[in-house]
Coordinates of C-alpha atoms in Angstrom, one line a residue:
Chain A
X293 CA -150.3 -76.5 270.3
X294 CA -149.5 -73.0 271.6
X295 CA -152.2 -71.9 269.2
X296 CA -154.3 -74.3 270.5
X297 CA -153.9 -73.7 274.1
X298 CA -154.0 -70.1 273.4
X299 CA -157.7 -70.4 271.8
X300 CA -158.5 -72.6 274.0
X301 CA -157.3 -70.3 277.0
X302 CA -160.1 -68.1 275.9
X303 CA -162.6 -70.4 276.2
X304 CA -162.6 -73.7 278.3
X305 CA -160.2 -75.9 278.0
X306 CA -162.2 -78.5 277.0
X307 CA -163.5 -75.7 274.4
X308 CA -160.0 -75.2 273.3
X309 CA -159.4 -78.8 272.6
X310 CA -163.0 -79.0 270.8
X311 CA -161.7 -75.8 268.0
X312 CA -158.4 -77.1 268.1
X313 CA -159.8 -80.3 266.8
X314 CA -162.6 -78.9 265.0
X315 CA -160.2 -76.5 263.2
X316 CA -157.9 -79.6 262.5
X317 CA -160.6 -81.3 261.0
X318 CA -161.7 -78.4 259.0
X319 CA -157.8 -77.9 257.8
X320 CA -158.0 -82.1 257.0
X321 CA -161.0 -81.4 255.4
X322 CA -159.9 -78.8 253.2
X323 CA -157.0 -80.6 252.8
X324 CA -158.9 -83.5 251.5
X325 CA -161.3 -82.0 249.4
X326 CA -158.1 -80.9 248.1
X327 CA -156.6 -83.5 247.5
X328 CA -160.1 -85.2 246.2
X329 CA -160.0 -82.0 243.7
X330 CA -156.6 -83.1 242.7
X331 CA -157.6 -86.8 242.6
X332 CA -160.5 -86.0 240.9
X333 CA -158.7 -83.9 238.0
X334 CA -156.0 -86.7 238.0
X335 CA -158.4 -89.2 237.4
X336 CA -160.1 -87.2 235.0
X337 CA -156.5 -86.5 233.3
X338 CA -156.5 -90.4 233.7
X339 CA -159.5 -91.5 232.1
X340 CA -158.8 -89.2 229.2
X341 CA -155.5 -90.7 229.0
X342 CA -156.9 -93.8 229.0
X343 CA -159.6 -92.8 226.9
X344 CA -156.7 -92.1 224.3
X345 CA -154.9 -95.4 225.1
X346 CA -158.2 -97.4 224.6
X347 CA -158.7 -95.5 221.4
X348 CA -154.8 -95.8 220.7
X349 CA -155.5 -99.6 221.6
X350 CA -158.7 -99.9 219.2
X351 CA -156.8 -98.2 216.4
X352 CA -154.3 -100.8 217.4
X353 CA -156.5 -103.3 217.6
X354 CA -158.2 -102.8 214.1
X355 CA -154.3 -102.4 212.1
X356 CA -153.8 -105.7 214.1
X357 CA -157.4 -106.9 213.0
X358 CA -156.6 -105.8 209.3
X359 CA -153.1 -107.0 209.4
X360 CA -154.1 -110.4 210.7
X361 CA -157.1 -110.1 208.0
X362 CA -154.1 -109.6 205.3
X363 CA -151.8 -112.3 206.7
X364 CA -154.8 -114.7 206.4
X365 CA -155.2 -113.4 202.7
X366 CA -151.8 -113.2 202.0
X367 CA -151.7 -116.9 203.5
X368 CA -154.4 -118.1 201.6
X369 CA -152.9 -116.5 198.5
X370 CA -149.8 -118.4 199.3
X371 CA -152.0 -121.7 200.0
X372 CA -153.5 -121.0 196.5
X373 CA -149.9 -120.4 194.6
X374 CA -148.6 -123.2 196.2
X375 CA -151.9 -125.0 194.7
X376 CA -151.6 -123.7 191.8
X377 CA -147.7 -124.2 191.4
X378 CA -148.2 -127.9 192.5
X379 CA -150.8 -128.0 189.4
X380 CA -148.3 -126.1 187.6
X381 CA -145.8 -129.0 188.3
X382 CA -148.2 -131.2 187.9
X383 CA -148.8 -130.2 184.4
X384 CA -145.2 -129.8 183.5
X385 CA -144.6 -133.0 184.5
X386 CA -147.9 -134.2 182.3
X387 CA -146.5 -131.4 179.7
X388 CA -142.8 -132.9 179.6
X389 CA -144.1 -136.9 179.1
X390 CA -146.8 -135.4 176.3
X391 CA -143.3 -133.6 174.5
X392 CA -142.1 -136.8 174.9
X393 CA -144.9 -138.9 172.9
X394 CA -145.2 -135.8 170.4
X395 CA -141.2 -136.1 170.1
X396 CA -141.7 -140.1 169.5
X397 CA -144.6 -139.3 167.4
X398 CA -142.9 -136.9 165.2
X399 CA -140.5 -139.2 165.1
X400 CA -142.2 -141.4 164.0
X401 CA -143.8 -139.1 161.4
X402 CA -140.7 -137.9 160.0
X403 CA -139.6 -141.8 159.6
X404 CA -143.2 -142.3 157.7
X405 CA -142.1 -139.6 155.7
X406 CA -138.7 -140.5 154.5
X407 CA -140.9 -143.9 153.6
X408 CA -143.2 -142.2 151.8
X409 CA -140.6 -140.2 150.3
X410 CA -138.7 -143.2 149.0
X411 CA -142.3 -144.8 148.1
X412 CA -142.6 -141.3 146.1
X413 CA -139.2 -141.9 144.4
X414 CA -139.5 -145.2 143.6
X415 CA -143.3 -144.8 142.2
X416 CA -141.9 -141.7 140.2
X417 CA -139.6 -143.8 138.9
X418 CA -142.2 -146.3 137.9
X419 CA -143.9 -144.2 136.6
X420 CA -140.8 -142.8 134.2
X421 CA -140.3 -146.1 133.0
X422 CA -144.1 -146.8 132.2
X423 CA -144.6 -143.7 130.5
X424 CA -141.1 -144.0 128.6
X425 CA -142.0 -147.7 127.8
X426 CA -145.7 -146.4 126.2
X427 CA -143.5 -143.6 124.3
X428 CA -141.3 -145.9 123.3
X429 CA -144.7 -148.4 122.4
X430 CA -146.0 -145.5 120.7
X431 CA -143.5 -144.4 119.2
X432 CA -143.5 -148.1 117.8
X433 CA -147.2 -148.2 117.0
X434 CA -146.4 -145.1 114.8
X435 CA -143.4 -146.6 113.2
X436 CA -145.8 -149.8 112.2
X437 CA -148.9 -147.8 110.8
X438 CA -146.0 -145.5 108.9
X439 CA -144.6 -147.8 107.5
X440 CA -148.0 -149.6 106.6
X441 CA -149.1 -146.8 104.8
X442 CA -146.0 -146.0 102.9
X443 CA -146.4 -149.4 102.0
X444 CA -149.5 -148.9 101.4
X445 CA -149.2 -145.7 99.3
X446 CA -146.0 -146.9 97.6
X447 CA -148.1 -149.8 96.0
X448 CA -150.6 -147.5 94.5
X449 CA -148.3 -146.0 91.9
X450 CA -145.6 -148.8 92.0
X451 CA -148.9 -150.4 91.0
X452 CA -149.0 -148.1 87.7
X453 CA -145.2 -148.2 86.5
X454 CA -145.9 -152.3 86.6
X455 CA -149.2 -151.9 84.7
X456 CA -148.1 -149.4 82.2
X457 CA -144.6 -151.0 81.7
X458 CA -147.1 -154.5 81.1
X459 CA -148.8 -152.2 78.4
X460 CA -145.9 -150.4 76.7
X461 CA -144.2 -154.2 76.3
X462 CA -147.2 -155.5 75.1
X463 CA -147.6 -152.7 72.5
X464 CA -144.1 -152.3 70.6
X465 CA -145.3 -150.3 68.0
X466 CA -147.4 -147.6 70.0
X467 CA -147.9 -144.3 68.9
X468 CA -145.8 -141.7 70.6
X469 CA -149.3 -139.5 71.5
X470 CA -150.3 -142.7 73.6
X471 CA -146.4 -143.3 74.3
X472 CA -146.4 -139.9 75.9
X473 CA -149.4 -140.8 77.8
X474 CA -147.6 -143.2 79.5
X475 CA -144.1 -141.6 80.1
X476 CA -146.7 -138.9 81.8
X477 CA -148.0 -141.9 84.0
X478 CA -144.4 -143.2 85.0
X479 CA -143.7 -139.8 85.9
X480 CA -146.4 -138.7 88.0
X481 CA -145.7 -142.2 89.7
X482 CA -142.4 -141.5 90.3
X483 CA -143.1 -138.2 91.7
X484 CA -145.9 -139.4 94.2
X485 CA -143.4 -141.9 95.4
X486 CA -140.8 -139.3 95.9
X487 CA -142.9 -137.4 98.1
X488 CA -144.1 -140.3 100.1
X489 CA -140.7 -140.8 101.0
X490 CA -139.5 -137.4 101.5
X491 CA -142.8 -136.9 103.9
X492 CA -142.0 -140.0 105.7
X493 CA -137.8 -138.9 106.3
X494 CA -138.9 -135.2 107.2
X495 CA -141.7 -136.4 109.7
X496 CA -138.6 -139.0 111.3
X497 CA -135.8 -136.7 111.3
X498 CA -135.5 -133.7 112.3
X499 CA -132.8 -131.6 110.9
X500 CA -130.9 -129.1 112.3
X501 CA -131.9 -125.1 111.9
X502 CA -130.0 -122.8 110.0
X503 CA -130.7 -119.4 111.0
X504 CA -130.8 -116.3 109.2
X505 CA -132.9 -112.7 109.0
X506 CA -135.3 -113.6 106.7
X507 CA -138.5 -111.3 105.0
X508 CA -141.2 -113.4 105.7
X509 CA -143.0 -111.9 102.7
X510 CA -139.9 -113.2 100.6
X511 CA -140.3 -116.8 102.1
X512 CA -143.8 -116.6 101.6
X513 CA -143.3 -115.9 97.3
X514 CA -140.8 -118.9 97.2
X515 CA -143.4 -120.8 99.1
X516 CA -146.2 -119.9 96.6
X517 CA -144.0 -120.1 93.5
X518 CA -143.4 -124.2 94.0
X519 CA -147.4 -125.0 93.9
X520 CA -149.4 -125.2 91.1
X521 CA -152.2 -122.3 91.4
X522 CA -155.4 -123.4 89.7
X523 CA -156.7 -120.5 87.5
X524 CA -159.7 -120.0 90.0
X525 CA -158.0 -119.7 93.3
X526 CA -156.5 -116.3 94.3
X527 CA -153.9 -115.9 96.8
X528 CA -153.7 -112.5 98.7
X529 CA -149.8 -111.8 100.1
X530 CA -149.6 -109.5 102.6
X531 CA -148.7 -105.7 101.8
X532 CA -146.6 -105.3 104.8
X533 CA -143.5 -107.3 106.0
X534 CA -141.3 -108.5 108.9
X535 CA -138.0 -109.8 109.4
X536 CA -137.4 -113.1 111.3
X537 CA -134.7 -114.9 112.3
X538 CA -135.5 -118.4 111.3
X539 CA -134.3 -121.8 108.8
X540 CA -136.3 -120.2 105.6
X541 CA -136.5 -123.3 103.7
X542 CA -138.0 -125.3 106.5
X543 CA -140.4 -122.3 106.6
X544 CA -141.1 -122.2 103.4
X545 CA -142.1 -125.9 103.4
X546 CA -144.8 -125.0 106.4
X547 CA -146.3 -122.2 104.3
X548 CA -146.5 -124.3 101.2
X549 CA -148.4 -126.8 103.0
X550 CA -150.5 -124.7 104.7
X551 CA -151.1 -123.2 101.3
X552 CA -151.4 -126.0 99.2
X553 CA -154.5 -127.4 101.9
X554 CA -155.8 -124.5 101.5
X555 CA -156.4 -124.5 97.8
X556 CA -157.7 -128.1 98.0
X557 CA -159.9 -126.8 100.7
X558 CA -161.9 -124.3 98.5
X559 CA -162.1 -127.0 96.0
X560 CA -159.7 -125.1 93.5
X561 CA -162.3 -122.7 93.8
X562 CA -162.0 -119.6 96.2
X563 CA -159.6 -117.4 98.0
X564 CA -156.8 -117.8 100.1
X565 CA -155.6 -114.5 102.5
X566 CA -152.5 -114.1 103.9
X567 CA -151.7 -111.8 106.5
X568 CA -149.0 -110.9 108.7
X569 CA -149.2 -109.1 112.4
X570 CA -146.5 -107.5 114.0
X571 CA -146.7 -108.1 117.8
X572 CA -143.5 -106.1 120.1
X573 CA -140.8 -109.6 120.1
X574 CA -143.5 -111.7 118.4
X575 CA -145.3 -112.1 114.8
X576 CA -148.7 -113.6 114.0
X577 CA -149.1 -115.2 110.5
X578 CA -152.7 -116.0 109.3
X579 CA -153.8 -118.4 106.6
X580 CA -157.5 -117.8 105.9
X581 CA -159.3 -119.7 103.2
X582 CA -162.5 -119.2 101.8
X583 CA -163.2 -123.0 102.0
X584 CA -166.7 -125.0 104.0
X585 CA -164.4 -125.6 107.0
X586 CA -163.4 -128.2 109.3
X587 CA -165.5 -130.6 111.2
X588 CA -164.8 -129.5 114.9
X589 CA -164.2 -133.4 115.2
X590 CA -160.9 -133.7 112.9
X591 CA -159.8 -129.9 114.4
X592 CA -158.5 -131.4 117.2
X593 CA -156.7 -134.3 115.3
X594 CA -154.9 -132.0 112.5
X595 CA -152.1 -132.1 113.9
X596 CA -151.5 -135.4 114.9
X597 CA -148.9 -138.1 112.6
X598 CA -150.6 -140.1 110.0
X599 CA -154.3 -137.9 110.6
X600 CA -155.1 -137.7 106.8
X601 CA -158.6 -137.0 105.4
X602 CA -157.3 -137.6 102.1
X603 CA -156.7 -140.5 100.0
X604 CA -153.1 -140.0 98.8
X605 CA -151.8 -138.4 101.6
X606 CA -149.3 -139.7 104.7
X607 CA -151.0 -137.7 107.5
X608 CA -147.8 -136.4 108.0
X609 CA -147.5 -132.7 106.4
X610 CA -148.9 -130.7 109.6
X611 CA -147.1 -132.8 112.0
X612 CA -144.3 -131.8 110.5
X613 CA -145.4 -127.8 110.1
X614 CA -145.7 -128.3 113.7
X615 CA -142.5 -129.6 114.7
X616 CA -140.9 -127.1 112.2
X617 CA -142.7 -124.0 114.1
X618 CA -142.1 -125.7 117.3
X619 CA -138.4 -125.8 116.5
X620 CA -138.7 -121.9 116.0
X621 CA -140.0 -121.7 119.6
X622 CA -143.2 -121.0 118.0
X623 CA -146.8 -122.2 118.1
X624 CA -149.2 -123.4 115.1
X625 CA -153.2 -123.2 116.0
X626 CA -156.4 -123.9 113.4
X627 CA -159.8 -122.2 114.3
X628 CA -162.5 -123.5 111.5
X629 CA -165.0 -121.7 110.1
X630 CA -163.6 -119.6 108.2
X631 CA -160.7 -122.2 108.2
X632 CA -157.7 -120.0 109.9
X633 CA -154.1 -121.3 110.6
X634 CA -152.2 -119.4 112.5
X635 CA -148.4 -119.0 113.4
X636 CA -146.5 -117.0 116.2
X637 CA -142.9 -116.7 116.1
X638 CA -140.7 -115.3 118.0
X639 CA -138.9 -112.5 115.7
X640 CA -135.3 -113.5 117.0
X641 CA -135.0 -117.7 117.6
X642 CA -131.9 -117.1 119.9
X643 CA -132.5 -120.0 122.7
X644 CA -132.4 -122.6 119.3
X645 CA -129.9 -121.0 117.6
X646 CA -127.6 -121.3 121.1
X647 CA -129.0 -125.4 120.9
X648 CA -128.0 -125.5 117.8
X649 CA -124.9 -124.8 117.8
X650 CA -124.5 -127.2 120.7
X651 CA -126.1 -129.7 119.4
X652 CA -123.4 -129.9 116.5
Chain B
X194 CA -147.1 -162.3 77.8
X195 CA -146.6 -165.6 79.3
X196 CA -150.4 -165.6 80.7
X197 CA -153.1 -166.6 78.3
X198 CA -155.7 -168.9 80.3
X199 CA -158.8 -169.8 79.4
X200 CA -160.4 -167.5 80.1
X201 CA -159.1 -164.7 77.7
X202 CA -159.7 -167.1 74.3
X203 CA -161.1 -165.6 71.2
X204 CA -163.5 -167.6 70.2
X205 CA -165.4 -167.7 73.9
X206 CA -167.7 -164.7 74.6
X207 CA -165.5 -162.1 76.6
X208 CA -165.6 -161.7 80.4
X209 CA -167.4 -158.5 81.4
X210 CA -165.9 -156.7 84.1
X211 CA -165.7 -153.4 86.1
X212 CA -163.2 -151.9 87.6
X213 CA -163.6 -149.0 91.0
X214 CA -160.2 -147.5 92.3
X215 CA -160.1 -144.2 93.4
X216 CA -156.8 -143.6 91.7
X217 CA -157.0 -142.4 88.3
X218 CA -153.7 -143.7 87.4
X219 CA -154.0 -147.0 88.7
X220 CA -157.6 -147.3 87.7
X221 CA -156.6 -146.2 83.7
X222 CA -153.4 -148.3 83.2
X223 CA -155.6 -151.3 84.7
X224 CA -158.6 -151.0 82.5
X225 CA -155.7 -150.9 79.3
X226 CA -154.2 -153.9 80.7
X227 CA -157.3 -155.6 81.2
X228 CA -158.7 -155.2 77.8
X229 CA -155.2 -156.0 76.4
X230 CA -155.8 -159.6 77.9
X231 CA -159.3 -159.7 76.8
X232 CA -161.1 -158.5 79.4
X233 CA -164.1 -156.2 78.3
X234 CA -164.3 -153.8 81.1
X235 CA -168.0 -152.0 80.6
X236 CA -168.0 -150.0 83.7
X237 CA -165.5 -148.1 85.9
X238 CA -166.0 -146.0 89.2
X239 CA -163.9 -144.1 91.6
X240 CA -165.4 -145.5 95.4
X241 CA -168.2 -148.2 96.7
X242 CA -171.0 -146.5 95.9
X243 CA -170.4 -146.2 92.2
X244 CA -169.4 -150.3 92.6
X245 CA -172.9 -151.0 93.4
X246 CA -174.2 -148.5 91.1
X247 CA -172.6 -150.0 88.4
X248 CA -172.6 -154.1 89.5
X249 CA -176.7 -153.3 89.4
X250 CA -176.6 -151.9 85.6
X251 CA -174.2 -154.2 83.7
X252 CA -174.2 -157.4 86.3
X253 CA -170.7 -158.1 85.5
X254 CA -168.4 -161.4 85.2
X255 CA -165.8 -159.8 87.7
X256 CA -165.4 -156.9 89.6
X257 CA -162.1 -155.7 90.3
X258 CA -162.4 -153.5 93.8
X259 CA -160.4 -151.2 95.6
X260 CA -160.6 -151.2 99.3
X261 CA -159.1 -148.0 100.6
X262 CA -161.5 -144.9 98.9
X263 CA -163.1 -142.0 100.1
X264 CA -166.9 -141.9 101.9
X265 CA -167.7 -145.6 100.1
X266 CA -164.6 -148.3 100.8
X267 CA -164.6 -151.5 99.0
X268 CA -166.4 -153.2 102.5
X269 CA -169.3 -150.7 101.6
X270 CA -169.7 -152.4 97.9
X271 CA -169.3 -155.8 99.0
X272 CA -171.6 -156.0 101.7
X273 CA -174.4 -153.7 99.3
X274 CA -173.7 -156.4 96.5
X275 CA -173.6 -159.5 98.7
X276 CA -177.5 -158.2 99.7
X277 CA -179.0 -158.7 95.9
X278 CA -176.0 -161.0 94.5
X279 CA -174.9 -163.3 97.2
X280 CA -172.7 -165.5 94.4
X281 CA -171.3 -162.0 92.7
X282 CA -167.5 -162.4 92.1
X283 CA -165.6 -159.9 93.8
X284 CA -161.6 -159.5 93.7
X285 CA -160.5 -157.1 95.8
X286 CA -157.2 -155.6 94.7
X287 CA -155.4 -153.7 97.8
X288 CA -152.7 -151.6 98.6
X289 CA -152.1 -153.8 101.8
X290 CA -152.5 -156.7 103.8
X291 CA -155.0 -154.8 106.3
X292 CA -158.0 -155.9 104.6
X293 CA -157.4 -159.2 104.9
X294 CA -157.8 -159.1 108.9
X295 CA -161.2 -156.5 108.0
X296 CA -162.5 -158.7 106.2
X297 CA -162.2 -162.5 107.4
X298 CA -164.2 -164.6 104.4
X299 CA -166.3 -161.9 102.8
X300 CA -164.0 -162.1 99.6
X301 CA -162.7 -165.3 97.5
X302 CA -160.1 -163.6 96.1
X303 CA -157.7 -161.0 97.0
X304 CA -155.2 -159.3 95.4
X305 CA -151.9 -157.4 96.0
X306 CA -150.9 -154.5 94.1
X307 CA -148.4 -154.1 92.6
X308 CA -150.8 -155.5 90.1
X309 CA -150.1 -158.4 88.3
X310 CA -152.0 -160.1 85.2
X311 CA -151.2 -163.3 86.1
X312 CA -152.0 -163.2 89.7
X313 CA -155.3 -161.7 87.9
X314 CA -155.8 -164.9 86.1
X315 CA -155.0 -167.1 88.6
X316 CA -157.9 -165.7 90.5
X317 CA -160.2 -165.7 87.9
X318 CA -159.7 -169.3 87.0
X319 CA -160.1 -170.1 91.1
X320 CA -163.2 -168.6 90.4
X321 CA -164.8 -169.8 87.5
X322 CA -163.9 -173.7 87.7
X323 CA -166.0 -175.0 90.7
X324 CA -169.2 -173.2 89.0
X325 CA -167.9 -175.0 85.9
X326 CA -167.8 -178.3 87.0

């Protein structure tokens, strides 16, 4: 105020008051503007400020954005599981009553089965009895025609002891050329009987094996030395050898057969080879004659009891060679033309020799 | 021998036969036996075929047939003979009883072997008498 009155001393009064006031103004003006400055840059500082909040806020607003985004995916992956776990339930439920039929089912099966099974058993069994029934039938079949044709074949030269006995009484005084004749005819009778019957015994029991080591070139001589070689029939043994273990007289019967048909096969008229193979544990025998063969239809029947192609014979002599091999654990084939028998046996017959001696 | 029919007289005309049996044996001590009885046996074979052979040559009285022979049986002669000589006299002498059931009527007269004359007789008497009367 002193200041004032002071200026205002220098002029007018009223002048004084007027720059006083003027001079307050101007200092309120300053003092505005200042402030305004200051408000200004505070607002400034303000909107910047809120420039980074609203930025701060967006950011804000988009993590909320994306988190809500996720929530509503997570959510719908939730809704989805908890669809998917209700089918899941769903299905185990369905799953656990299916387990439930397959379990009656297989039940069910397994019962079919131990039927079947006892079907199976009591069919097999059936079937044992049939077939041992028709073994036994044909084993009866074959003890009728056998004994028919030993009958049979017995007649023939039972026929020719009557006859010539009729003869010799009915001629007292006979010569002895013709009375030799006929002692000839009892005997070769007598013989043919013999071996009917010896045929017939061999081909319906089977005897037991006894087993030695055995040269089958030394079986094979024996063999050949008991038939009657016509003049025009050579026999060729073979130049090397081999030891078996087998029964040589029931051997030496199969060769002489095999030998002996043979013979008659090249019509007492031809060769007849023999050879021997040596094969590691085994040993081939062949019989080759030099004969016209054998029909491929009887090939298949040579074997078999009471097949005979010839008149006086029982059918019987290559069954037997059969069992006899077969006994050896060994095996008897024909191949025809050229008319080959062969035989494999096993060098060393041990399983039989062990059934042997168990079976007495 | 006990058996002296008819048929083996002297002073009648001798009964022709022939005789076909495989065997040699039987067939032999057969024919012997035969012409010991007064039997004149012209012909002798060995199977069927010879039988017919042999029935068509010397047209026989008798023929005394095997049945059981190889390729031609006995069937195979009496069915060929039957065809020119339905009346032919056929005895079948057999080794068994199977021909009998193969055979049904074909034959009159069949006999067993062993052989024996009478049974031989009897049949030829069987034979001969209804033609006689």
């Amino acid at each position: 105020m002193t200041l004032q009155s002071k200026e205002s001393g220098a002029k007018s009064s009223d002048e004084w008051m007027v720059s006083d006031e003027l001079k307050e103004l101007d200092a309120a003006e300053n003092e505005l503007m200042e402030k305004e400055k200051h408000l200004t840059l505070l607002t400034n500082e303000s909107f910047s400020k809120m420039k980074e909040v609203s930025k701060i806020n967006r950011d804000l607003q988009n993590r909320i954005k994306s988190l809500q985004e996720l929530s509503a995916s997570l959510n719908r992956k939730n809704d989805e599981l908890k669809m998917a776990n209700q089918e899941l339930e769903r299905k185990t439920v369905r799953n656990n009553q299916v387990s439930l039929e397959l379990q009656e089912k297989l039940e069910r099966v397994i019962q079919k089965e131990k039927e079947l099974s006892m079907q199976r058993d009591f069919l097999a069994k059936r079937l044992d009895e049939t077939t041992q029934d028709l073994v036994k039938a044909e084993k009866f079949a074959i003890i009728g025609e056998l004994s028919a044709r030993l009958a049979h074949d017995l007649r023939n030269p039972l026929s020719v002891i009557k006859n010539t006995m009729d003869v010799m009484s009915g001629k007292p005084n006979m010569k002895i050329e013709e009375r030799l004749q006929h002692v000839a005819r009892f005997k070769r009778a007598v013989q043919r009987m013999a071996h009917q019957i010896d045929d017939v015994l061999d081909f319906v029991k089977k005897t037991e094996m006894v087993l030695h080591d055995t040269s089958l070139r030394s079986i094979m001589e024996s063999a050949i030395n008991v038939i009657l070689i016509p003049p025009n029939v050579k026999i060729y043994l073979p130049s090397n050898d081999v030891l078996v273990t087998c029964d040589s007289r029931k051997l030496e019967a199969v060769f002489s057969n095999i030998i002996l048909n043979a013979i008659q096969a090249t019509n007492d008229n031809g060769e007849v080879k023999i050879r021997i193979t040596d094969i590691s544990s085994d040993v081939k025998i062949e019989f080759e004659d030099s004969g016209q063969g054998i029909p491929s239809a009887i090939v298949q029947k040579i074997f078999d009891p009471l097949f005979t192609t010839k008149q006086t014979g029982t059918g019987l002599g290559l069954s037997i060679c059969k069992n006899i091999v077969e006994q050896h654990g060994g095996t008897i084939t024909v191949q025809s033309p050229p008319t080959i028998f062969t035989i494999k046996l096993p060098k060393t017959t041990l399983q039989n020799k062990t059934r042997t001696s168990q079976g007495m | 021998m006990p058996i002296d029919g008819e048929a083996s007289s002297n002073d009648r005309v001798k009964i022709k036969a022939i005789v076909v049996d495989d065997d040699s044996d039987v067939r032999e001590i057969f024919i012997e036996l035969l012409q010991m009885n007064d039997i004149q046996v012209v012909a002798n074979g060995i199977n069927g075929k010879e039988a017919v052979e042999l029935y068509k040559i010397h047209h026989p009285d008798f023929v005394f047939l095997d049945y059981l022979m190889p390729e031609y049986d006995g069937l195979y002669a009496i069915e060929k003979i039957r065809e020119f000589d339905p009346n032919g006299k056929i005895i079948l002498v057999s080794g068994s009883h199977f021909e009998r059931n193969a055979l049904g009527d074909t034959v009159k007269a069949i006999i067993k072997k062993p052989i024996e004359i009478s049974e031989i007789f009897k049949a030829i008497n069987k034979m001969i008498v209804p033609t006689s009367v």
